[in-house]
Short mmCIF file of C-alpha atoms in Angstrom, two decimals:
data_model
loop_
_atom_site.label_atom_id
_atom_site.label_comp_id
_atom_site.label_asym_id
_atom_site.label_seq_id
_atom_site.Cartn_x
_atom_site.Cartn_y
_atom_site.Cartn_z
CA UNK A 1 -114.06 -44.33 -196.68
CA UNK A 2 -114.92 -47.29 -195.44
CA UNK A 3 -112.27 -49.04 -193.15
CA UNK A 4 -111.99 -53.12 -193.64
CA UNK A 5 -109.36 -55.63 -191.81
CA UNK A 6 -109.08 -58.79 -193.86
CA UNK A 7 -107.31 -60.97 -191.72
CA UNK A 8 -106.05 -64.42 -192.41
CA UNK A 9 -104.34 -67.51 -191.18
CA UNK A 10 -102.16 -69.69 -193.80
CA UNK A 11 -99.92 -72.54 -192.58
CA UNK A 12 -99.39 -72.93 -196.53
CA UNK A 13 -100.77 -70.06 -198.56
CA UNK A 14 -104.24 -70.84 -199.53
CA UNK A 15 -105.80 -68.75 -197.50
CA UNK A 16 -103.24 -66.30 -197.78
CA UNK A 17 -104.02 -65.72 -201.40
CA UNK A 18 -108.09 -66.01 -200.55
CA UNK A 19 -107.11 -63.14 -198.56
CA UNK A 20 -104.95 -61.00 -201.17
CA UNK A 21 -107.75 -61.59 -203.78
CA UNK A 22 -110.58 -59.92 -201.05
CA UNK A 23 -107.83 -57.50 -200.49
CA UNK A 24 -107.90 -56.38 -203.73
CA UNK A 25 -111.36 -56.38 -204.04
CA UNK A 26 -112.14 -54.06 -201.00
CA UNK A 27 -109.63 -51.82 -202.39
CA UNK A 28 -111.28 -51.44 -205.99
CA UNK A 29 -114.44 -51.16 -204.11
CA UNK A 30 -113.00 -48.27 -202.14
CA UNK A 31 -111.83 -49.16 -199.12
CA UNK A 32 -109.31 -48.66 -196.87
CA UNK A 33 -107.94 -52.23 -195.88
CA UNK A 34 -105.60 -53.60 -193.75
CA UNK A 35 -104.29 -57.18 -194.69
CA UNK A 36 -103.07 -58.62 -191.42
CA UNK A 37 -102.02 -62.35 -190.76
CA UNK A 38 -102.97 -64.14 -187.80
CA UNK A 39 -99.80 -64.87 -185.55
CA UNK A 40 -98.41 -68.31 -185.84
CA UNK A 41 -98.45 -70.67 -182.72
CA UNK A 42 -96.64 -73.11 -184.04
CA UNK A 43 -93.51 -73.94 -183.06
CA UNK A 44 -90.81 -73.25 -185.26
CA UNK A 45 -89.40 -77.09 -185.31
CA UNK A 46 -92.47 -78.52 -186.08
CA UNK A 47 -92.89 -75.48 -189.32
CA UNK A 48 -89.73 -76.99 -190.65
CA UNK A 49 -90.69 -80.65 -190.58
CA UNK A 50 -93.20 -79.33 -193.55
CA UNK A 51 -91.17 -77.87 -196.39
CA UNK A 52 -94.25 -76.45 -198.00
CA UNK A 53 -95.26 -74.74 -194.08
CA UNK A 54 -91.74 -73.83 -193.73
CA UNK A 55 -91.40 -72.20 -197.26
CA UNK A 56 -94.71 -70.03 -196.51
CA UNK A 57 -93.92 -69.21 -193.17
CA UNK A 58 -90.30 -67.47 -193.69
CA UNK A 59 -92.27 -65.82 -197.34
CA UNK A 60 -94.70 -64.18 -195.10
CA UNK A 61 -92.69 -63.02 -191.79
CA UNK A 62 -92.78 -59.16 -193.14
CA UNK A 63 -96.72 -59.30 -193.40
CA UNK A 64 -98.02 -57.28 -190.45
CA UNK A 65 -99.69 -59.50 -187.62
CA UNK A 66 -103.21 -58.80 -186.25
CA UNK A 67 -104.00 -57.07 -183.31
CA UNK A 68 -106.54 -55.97 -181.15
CA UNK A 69 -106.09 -52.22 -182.77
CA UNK A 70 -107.09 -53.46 -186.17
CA UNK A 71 -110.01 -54.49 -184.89
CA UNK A 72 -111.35 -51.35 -183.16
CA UNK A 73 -109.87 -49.80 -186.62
CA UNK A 74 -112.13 -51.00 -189.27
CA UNK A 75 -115.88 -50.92 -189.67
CA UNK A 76 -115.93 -54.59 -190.79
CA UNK A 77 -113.84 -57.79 -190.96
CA UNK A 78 -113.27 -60.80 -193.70
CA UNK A 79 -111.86 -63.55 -192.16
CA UNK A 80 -110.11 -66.36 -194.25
CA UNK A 81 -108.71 -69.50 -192.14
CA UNK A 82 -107.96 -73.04 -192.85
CA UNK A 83 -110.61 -75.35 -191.19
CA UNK A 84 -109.31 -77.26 -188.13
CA UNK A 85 -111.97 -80.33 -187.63
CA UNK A 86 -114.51 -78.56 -188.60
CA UNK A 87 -113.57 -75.51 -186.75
CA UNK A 88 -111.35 -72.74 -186.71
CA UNK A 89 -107.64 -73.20 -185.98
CA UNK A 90 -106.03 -72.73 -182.99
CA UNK A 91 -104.15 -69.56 -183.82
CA UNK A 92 -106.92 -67.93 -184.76
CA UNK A 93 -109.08 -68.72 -182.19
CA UNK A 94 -106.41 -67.41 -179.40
CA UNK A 95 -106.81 -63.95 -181.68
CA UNK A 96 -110.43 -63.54 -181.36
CA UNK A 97 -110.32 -64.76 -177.75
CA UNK A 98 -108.31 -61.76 -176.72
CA UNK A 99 -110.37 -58.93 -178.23
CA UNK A 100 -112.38 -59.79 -174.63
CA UNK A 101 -111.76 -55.91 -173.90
CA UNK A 102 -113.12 -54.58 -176.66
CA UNK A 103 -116.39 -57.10 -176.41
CA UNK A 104 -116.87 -56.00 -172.74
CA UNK A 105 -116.38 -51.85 -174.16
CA UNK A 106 -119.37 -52.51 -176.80
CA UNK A 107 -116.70 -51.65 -179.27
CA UNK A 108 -117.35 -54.83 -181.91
CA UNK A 109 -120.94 -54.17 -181.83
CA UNK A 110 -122.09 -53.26 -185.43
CA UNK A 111 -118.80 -54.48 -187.21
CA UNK A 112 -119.17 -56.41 -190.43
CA UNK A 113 -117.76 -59.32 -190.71
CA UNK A 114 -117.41 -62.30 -193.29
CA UNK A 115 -115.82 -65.54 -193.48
CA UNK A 116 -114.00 -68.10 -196.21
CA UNK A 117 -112.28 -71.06 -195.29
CA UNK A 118 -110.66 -74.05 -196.78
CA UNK A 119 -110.29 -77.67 -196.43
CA UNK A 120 -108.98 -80.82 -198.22
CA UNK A 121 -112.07 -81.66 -199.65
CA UNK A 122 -115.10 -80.64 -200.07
CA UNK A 123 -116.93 -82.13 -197.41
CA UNK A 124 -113.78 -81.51 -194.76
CA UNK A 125 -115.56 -79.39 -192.30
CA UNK A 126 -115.63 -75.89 -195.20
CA UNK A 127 -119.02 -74.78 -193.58
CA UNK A 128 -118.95 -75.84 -189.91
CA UNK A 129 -115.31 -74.18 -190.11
CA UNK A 130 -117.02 -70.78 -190.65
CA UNK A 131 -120.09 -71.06 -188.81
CA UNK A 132 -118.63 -71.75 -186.10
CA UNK A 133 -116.33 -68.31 -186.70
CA UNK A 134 -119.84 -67.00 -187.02
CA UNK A 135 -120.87 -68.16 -183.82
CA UNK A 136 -118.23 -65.72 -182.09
CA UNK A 137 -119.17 -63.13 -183.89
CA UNK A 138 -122.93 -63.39 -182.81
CA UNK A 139 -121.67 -62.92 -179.44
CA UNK A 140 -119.72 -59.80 -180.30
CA UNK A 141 -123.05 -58.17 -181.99
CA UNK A 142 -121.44 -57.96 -185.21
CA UNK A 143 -123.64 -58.28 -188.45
CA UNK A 144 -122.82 -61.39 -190.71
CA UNK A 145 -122.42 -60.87 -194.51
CA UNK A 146 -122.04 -63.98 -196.34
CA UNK A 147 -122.23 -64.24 -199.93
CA UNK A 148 -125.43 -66.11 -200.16
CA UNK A 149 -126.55 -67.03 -203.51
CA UNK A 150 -126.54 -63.04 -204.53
CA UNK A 151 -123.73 -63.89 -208.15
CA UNK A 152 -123.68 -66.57 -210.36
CA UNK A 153 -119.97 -67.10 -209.51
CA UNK A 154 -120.97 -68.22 -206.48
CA UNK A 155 -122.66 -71.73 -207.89
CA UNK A 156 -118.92 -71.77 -209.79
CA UNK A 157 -116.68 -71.87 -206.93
CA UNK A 158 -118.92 -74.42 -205.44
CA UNK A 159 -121.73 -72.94 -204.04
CA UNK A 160 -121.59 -72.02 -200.49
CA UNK A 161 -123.86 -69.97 -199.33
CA UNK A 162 -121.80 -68.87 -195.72
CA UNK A 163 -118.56 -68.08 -197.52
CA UNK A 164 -116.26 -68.90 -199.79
CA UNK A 165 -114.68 -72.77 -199.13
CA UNK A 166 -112.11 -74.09 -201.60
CA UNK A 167 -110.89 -77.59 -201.13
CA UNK A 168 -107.23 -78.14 -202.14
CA UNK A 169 -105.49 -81.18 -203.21
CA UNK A 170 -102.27 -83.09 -201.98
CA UNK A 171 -99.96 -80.50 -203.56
CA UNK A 172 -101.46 -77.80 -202.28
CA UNK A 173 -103.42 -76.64 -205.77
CA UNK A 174 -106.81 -74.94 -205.21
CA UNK A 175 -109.38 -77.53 -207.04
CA UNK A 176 -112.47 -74.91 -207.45
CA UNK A 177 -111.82 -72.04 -209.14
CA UNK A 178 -112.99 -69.14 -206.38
CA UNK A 179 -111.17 -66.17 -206.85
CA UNK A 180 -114.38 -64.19 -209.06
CA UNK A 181 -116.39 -65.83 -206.16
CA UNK A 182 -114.13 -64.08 -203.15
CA UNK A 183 -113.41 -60.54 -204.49
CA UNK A 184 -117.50 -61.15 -205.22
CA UNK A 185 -117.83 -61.70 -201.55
CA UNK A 186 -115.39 -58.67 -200.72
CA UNK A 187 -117.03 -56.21 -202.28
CA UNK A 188 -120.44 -57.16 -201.25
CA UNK A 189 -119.30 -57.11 -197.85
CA UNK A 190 -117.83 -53.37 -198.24
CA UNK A 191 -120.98 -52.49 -199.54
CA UNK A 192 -122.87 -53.60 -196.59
CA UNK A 193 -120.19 -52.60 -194.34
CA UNK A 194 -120.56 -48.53 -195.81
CA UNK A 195 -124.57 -48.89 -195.31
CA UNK A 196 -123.96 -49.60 -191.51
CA UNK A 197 -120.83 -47.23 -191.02
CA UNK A 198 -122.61 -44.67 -192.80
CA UNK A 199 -126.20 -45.26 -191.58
#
């Protein structure tokens, strides 16, 4: 069985769901997944000066936090973060910073990994956001799987070619409709994921 970590950072939930829908996916597709969340930096004063932050934060504090293990664990990644000027937030960049070790032991070499992200609009940063993610992962030797243009429900939930990207309004409300578009992208990436793990 093939063994995915979709990991995730939400300050408000959209990428948390992102993340439950390519949870689901993997699963149907058969494999073992671990849904981690990427610990919170924040400090806990400046959460509650955002109701909606503060409201997903304390909903979320029993979801298990990624770790280095999970990593060395599964035989491919989807990672699903916010974009941060065009890049990837802080939190999450302090989490792949730390998996140093396992670079230096060879032991992310071969992983699978893919990427969605979201912004506040469409042209907020969605792709530099997870090419940059990419860019990391080049280093590590792992093997990107995006969704490319391989389903029509791609072109639906906006066409990007590098991941999923959703752009989300004042309120907080997804504006594309992308969840046939991510579990799309999750179970192409376990299928490329059990071709290299299985060889």
């Amino acid at each position: 069985m093939v063994k995915l970590a979709v990991f995730y950072y939400s300050s408000t939930g959209t990428n948390y769901q992102l993340a439950q829908w390519a949870e689901a996916a993997a699963k149907e597709a058969g494999a073992e997944v671990r849904l981690r969340k990427i610990k919170e930096l924040a400090p806990e004063e400046a959460i509650a000066q955002n109701p909606a932050w503060k409201k997903h934060y304390d909903e979320t504090k029993d979801v298990p936090e990624a770790t280095n293990d999970d990593l060395d664990w599964a035989d491919g990644f989807i990672f699903s973060v916010p974009t941060r000027f065009g890049n990837v937030p802080s939190q999450a960049k302090q989490f792949i910073d730390q998996a140093g070790g396992l670079w230096a032991q060879g032991k992310l070499v071969n992983k699978v990994v893919s990427a969605m992200t979201s912004a506040q609009n469409p042209h907020g940063g969605q792709e530099a956001t997870t090419l940059n993610l990419y860019t990391t992962m080049f280093h590590w030797g792992a093997i990107i799987v995006g969704p490319g243009y391989t389903d029509p429900v791609t072109f639906a939930a906006g066409g990007n070619p590098y991941g999923v990207s959703v752009s989300v309004d004042q309120d907080g409300n997804m504006i594309e409709d992308v969840e046939a578009a991510v579990k799309h992208q999750a179970k192409r990436t376990v299928e490329v994921t059990k071709k290299i793990a299985q060889g």
